[in-house]
Coordinates of N, CA and C in Angstrom, one line a residue:
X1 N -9.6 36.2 33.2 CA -10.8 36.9 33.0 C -12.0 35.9 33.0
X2 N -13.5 36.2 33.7 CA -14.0 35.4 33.6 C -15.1 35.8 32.6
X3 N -15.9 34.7 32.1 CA -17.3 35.1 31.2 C -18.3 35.7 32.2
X4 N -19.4 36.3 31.3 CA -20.2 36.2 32.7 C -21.4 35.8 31.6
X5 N -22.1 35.4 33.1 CA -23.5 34.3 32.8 C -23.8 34.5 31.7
X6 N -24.2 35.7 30.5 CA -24.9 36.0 29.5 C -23.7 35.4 28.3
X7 N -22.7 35.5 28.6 CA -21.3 35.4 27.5 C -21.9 33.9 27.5
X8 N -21.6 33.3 28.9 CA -21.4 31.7 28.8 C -23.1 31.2 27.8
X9 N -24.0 32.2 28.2 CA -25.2 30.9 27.4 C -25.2 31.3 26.3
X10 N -24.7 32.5 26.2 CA -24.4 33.1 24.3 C -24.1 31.8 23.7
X11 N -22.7 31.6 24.1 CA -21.5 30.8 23.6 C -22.1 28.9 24.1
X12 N -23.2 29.0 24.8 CA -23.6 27.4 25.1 C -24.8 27.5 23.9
X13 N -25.9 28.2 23.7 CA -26.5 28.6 22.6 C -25.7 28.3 21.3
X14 N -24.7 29.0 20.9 CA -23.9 29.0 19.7 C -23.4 27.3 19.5
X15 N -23.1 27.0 20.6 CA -22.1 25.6 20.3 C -23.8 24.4 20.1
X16 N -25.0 24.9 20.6 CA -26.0 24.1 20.2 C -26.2 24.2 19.1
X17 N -26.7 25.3 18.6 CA -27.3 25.4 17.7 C -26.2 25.0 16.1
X18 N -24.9 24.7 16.7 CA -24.3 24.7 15.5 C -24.3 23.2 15.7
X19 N -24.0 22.2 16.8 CA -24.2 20.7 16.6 C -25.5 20.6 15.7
X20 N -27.0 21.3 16.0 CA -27.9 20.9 15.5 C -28.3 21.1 13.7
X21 N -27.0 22.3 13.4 CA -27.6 22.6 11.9 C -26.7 21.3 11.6
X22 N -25.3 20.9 12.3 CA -24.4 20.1 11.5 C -25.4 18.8 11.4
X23 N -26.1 18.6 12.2 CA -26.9 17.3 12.4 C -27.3 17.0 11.2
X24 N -28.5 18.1 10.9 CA -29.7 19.0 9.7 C -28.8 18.7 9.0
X25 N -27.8 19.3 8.3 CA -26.9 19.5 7.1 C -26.6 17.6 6.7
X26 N -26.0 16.5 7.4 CA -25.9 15.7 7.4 C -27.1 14.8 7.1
X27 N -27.8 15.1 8.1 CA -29.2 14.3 7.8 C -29.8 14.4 6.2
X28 N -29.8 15.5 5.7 CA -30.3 15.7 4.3 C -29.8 15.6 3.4
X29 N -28.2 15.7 3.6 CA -26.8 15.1 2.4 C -27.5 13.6 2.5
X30 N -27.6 12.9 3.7 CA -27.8 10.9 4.0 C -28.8 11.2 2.8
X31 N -30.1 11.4 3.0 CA -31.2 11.1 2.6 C -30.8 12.0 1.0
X32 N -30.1 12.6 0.4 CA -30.2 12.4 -1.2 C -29.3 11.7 -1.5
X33 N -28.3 11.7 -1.0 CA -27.1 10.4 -1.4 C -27.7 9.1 -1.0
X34 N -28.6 8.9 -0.1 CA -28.8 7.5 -0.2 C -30.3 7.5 -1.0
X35 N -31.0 8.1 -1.4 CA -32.2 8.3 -2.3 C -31.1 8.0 -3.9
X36 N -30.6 8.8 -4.4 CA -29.8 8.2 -5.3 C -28.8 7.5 -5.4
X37 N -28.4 6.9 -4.6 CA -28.0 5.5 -4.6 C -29.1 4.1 -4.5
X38 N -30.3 4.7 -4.0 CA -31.2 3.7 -4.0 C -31.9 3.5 -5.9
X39 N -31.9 4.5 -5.9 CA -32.7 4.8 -7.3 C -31.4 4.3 -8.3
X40 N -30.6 4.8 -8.5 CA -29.2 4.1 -9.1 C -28.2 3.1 -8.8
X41 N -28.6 2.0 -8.2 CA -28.1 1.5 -7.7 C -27.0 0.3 -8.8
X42 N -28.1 -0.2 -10.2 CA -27.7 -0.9 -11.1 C -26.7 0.1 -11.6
X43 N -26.8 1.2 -11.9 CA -25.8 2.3 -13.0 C -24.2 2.4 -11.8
X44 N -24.4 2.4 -10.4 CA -23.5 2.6 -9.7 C -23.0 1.6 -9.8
X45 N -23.4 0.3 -9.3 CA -22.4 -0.9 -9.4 C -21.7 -1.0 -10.7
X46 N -22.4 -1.1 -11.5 CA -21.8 -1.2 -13.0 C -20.4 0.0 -13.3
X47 N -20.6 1.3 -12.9 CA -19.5 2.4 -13.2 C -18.4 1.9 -12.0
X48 N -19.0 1.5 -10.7 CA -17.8 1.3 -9.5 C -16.9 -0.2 -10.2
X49 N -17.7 -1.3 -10.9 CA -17.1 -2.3 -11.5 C -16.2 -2.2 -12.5
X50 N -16.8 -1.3 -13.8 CA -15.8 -0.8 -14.7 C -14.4 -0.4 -14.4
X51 N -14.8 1.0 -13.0 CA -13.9 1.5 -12.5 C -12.8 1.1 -12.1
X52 N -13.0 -0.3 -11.6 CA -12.3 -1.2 -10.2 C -11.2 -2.3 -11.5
X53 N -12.1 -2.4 -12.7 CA -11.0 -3.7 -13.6 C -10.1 -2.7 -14.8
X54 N -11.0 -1.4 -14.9 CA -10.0 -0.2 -15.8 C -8.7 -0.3 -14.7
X55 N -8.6 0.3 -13.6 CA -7.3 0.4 -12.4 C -6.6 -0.6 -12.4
X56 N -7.2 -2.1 -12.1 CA -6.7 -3.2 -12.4 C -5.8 -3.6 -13.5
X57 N -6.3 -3.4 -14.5 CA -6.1 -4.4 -16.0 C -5.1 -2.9 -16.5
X58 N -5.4 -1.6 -16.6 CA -4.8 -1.1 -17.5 C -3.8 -0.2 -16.5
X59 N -3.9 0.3 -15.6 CA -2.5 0.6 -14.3 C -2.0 -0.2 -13.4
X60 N -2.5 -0.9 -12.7 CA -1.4 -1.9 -12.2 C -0.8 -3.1 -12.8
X61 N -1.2 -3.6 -13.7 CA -0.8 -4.9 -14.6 C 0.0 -4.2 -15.2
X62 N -0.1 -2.9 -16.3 CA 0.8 -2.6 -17.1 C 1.8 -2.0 -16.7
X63 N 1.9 -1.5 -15.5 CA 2.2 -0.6 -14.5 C 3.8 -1.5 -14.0
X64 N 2.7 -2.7 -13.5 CA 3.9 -4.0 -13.1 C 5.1 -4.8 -14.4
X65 N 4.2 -4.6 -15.3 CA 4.7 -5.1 -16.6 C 6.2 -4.2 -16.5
X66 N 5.9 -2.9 -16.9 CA 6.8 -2.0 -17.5 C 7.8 -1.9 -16.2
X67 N 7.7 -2.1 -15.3 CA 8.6 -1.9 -14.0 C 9.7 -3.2 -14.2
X68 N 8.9 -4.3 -14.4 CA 9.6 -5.4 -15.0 C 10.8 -5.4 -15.9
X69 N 10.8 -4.3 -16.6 CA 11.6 -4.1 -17.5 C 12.4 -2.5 -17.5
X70 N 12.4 -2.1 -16.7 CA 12.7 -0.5 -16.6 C 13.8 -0.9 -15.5
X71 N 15.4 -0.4 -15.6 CA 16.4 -0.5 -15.2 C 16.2 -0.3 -13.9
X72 N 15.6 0.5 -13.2 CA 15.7 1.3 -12.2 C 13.7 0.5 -11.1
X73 N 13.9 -0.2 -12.0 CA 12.3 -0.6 -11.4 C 12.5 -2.2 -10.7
X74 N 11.8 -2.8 -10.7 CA 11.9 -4.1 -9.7 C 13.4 -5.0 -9.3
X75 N 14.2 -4.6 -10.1 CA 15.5 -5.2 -10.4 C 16.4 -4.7 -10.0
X76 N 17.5 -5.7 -8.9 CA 18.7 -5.2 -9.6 C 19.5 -6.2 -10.0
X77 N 19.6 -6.8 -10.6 CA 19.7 -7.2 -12.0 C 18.6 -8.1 -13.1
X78 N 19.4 -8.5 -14.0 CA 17.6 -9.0 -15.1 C 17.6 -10.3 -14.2
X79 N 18.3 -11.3 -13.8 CA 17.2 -13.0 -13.1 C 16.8 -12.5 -12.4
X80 N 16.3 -10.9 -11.5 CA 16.0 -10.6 -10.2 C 14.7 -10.1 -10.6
X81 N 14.6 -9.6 -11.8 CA 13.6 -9.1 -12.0 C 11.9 -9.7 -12.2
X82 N 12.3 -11.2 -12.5 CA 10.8 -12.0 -12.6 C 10.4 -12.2 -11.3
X83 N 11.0 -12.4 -9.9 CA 10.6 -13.0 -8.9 C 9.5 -12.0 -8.0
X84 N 9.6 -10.4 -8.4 CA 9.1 -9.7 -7.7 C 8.1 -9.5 -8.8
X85 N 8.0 -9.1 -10.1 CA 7.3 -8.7 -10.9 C 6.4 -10.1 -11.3
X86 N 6.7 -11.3 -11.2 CA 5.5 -12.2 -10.9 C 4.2 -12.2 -9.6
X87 N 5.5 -12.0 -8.7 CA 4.7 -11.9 -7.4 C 3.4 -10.8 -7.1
X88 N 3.9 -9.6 -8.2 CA 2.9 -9.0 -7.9 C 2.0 -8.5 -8.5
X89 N 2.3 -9.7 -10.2 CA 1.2 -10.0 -11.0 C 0.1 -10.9 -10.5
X90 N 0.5 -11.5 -9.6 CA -0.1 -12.9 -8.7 C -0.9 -11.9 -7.4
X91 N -0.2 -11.1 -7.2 CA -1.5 -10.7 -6.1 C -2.4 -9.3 -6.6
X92 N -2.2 -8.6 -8.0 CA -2.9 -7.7 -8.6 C -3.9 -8.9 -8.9
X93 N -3.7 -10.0 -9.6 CA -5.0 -10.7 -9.8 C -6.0 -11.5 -8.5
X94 N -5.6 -11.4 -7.9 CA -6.1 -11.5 -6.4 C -7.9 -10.5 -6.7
X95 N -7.2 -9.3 -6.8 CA -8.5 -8.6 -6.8 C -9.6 -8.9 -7.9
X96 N -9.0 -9.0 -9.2 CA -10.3 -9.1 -10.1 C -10.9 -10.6 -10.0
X97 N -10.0 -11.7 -9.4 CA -10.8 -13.0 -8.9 C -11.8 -12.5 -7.0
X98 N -11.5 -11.9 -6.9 CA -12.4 -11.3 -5.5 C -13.7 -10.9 -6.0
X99 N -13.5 -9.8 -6.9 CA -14.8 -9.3 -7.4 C -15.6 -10.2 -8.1
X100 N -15.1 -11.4 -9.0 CA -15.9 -12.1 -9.3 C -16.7 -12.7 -8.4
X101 N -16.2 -13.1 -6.7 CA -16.9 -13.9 -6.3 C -17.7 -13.0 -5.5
X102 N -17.6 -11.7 -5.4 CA -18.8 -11.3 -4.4 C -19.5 -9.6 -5.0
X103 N -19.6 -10.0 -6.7 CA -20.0 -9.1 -7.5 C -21.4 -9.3 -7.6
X104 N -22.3 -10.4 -7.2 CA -23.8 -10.2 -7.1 C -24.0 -9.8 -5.5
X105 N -22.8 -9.8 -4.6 CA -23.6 -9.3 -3.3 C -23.1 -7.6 -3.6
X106 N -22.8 -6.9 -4.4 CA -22.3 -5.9 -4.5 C -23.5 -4.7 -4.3
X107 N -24.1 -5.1 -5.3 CA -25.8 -4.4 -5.7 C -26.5 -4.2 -4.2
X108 N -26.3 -5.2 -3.3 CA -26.9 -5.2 -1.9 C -26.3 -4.4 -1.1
X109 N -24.6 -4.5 -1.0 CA -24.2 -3.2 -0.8 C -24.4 -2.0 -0.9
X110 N -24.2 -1.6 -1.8 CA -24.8 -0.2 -2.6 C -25.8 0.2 -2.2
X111 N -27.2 -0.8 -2.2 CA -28.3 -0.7 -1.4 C -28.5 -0.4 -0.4
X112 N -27.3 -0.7 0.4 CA -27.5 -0.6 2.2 C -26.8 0.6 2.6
X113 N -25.9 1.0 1.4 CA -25.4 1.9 1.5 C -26.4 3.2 1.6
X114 N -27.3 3.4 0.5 CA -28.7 4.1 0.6 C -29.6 4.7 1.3
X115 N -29.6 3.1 2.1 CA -30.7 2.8 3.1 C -30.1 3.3 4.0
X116 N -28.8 3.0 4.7 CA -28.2 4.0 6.2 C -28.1 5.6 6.0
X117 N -27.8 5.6 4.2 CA -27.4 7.6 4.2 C -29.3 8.1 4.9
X118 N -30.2 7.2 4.2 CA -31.2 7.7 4.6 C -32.1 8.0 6.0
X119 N -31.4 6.5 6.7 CA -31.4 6.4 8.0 C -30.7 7.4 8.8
X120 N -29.4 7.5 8.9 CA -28.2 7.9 9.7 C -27.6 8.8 9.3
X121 N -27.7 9.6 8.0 CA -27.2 10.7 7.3 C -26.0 10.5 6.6
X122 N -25.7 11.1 6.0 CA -24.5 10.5 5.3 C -22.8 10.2 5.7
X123 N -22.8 10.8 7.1 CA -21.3 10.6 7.9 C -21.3 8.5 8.1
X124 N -22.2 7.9 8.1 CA -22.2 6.5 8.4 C -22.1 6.0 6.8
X125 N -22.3 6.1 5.7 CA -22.2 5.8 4.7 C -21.0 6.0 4.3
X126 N -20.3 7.2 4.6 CA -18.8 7.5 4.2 C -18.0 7.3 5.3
X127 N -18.1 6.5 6.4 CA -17.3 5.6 7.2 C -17.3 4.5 6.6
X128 N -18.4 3.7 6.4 CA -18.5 2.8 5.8 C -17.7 2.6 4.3
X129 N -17.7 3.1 3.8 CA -17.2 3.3 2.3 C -15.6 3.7 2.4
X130 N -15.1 4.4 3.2 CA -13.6 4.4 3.3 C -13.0 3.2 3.9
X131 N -13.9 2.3 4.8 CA -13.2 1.3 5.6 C -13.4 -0.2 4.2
X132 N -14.0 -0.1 3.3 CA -14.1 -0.7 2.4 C -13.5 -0.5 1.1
X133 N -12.8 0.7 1.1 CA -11.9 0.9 0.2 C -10.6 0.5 0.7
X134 N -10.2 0.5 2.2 CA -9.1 0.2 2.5 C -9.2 -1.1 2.6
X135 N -10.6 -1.9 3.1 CA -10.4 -3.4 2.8 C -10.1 -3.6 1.3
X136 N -10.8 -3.1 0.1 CA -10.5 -3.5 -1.1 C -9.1 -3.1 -1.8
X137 N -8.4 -2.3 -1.0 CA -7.3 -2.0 -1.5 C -5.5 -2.9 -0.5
X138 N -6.7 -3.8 -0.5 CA -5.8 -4.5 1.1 C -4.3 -5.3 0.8
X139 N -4.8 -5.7 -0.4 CA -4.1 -6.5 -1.3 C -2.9 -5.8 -2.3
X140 N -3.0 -4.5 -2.1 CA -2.0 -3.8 -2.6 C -0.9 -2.6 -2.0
X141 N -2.1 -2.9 -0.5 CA -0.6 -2.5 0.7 C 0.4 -3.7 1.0
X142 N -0.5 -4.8 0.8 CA 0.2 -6.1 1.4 C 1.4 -6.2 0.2
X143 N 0.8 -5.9 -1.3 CA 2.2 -6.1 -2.2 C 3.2 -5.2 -1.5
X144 N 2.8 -3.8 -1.4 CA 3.9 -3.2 -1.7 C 4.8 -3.0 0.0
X145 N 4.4 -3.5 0.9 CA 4.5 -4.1 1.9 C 6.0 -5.3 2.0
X146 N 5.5 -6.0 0.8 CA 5.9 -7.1 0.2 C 7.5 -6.8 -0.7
X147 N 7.2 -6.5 -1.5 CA 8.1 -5.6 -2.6 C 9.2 -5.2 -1.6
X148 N 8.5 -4.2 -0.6 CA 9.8 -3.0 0.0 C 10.8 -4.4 0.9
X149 N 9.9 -5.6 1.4 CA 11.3 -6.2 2.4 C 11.9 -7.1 1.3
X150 N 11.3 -7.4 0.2 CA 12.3 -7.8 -0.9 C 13.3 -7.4 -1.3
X151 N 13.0 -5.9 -1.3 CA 14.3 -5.3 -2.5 C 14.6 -5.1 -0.7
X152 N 14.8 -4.9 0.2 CA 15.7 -3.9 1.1 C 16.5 -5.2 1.5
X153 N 16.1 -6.6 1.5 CA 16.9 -7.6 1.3 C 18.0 -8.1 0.6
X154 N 17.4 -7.5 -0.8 CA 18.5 -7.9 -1.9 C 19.5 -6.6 -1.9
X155 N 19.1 -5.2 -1.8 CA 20.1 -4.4 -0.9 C 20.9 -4.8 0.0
X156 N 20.6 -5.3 1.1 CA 21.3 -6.0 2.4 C 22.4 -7.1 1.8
X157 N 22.0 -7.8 0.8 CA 22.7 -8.9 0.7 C 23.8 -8.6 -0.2
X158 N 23.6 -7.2 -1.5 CA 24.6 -6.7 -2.3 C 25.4 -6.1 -1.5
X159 N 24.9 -5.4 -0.3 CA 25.8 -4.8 0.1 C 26.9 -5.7 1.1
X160 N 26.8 -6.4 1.3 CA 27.1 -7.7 2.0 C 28.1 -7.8 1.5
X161 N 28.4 -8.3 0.2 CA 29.5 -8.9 -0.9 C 30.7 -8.2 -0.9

């Protein structure tokens, strides 16, 4: 079946006009998300900081602790259990020594984060922000990255015996 000429500019109309509200809709989410991020920028860094050493210090440290010691968690047996549960007390602190060193360029972050929602609408702010959550969480794919060819080793090698 074919369209005819009036179907097709119906349906070329429709597909414009809906790029252009999506544009609109984006452009004005950028400019209040980045208007309040500009205006709050000290209260944001501070709550994303809090946020970042609360996950740190009170779920993965205790998190790693208690695995340390839980039959079914890092070990299979107890001398097996410090070599992984060190290792990945050693790279959970990785992060909160990170943040110290690039916690005054943070606020400028946040900033620019503002400045592009206002520029570019808010789809460039939340590209940006997911690709820096996965950078900041880089360090805890690499553990558990880490962890899995450990234990699938000490598997390999029990079953070996």
């Amino acid at each position: 079946m074919s369209q005819s000429c009036v179907e097709y500019k119906e349906n070329a109309a429709l597909r414009r006009h809906s790029i252009r509200s999506s544009l609109a809709v984006d452009h004005l989410l950028g400019i209040l998300i980045g208007s309040a991020l500009l205006l709050h920028a000290e209260s944001v860094c501070l709550w994303i900081l809090t946020f970042a050493n609360v996950i740190t210090n009170e779920l993965l440290r205790s998190g790693c602790v208690w695995l340390m010691g839980v039959p079914a968690g890092f070990k299979l047996n107890t001398e097996l259990a410090g070599v992984p549960g060190v290792i990945s007390l050693n790279a959970i602190q990785i992060w909160p020594t990170l943040w110290i060193l690039i916690d005054f360029l943070f606020i400028y972050f946040i900033k620019g984060l503002g400045l592009l929602g206002i520029l570019f609408g808010a789809t460039i702010p939340a590209a940006l922000i997911i690709d820096m959550v996965s950078l900041a969480t880089l360090h805890v794919s690499t553990l558990h990255w880490a962890i899995s060819v450990l234990y699938s080793r000490q598997i390999q090698a029990l079953a070996a015996l």
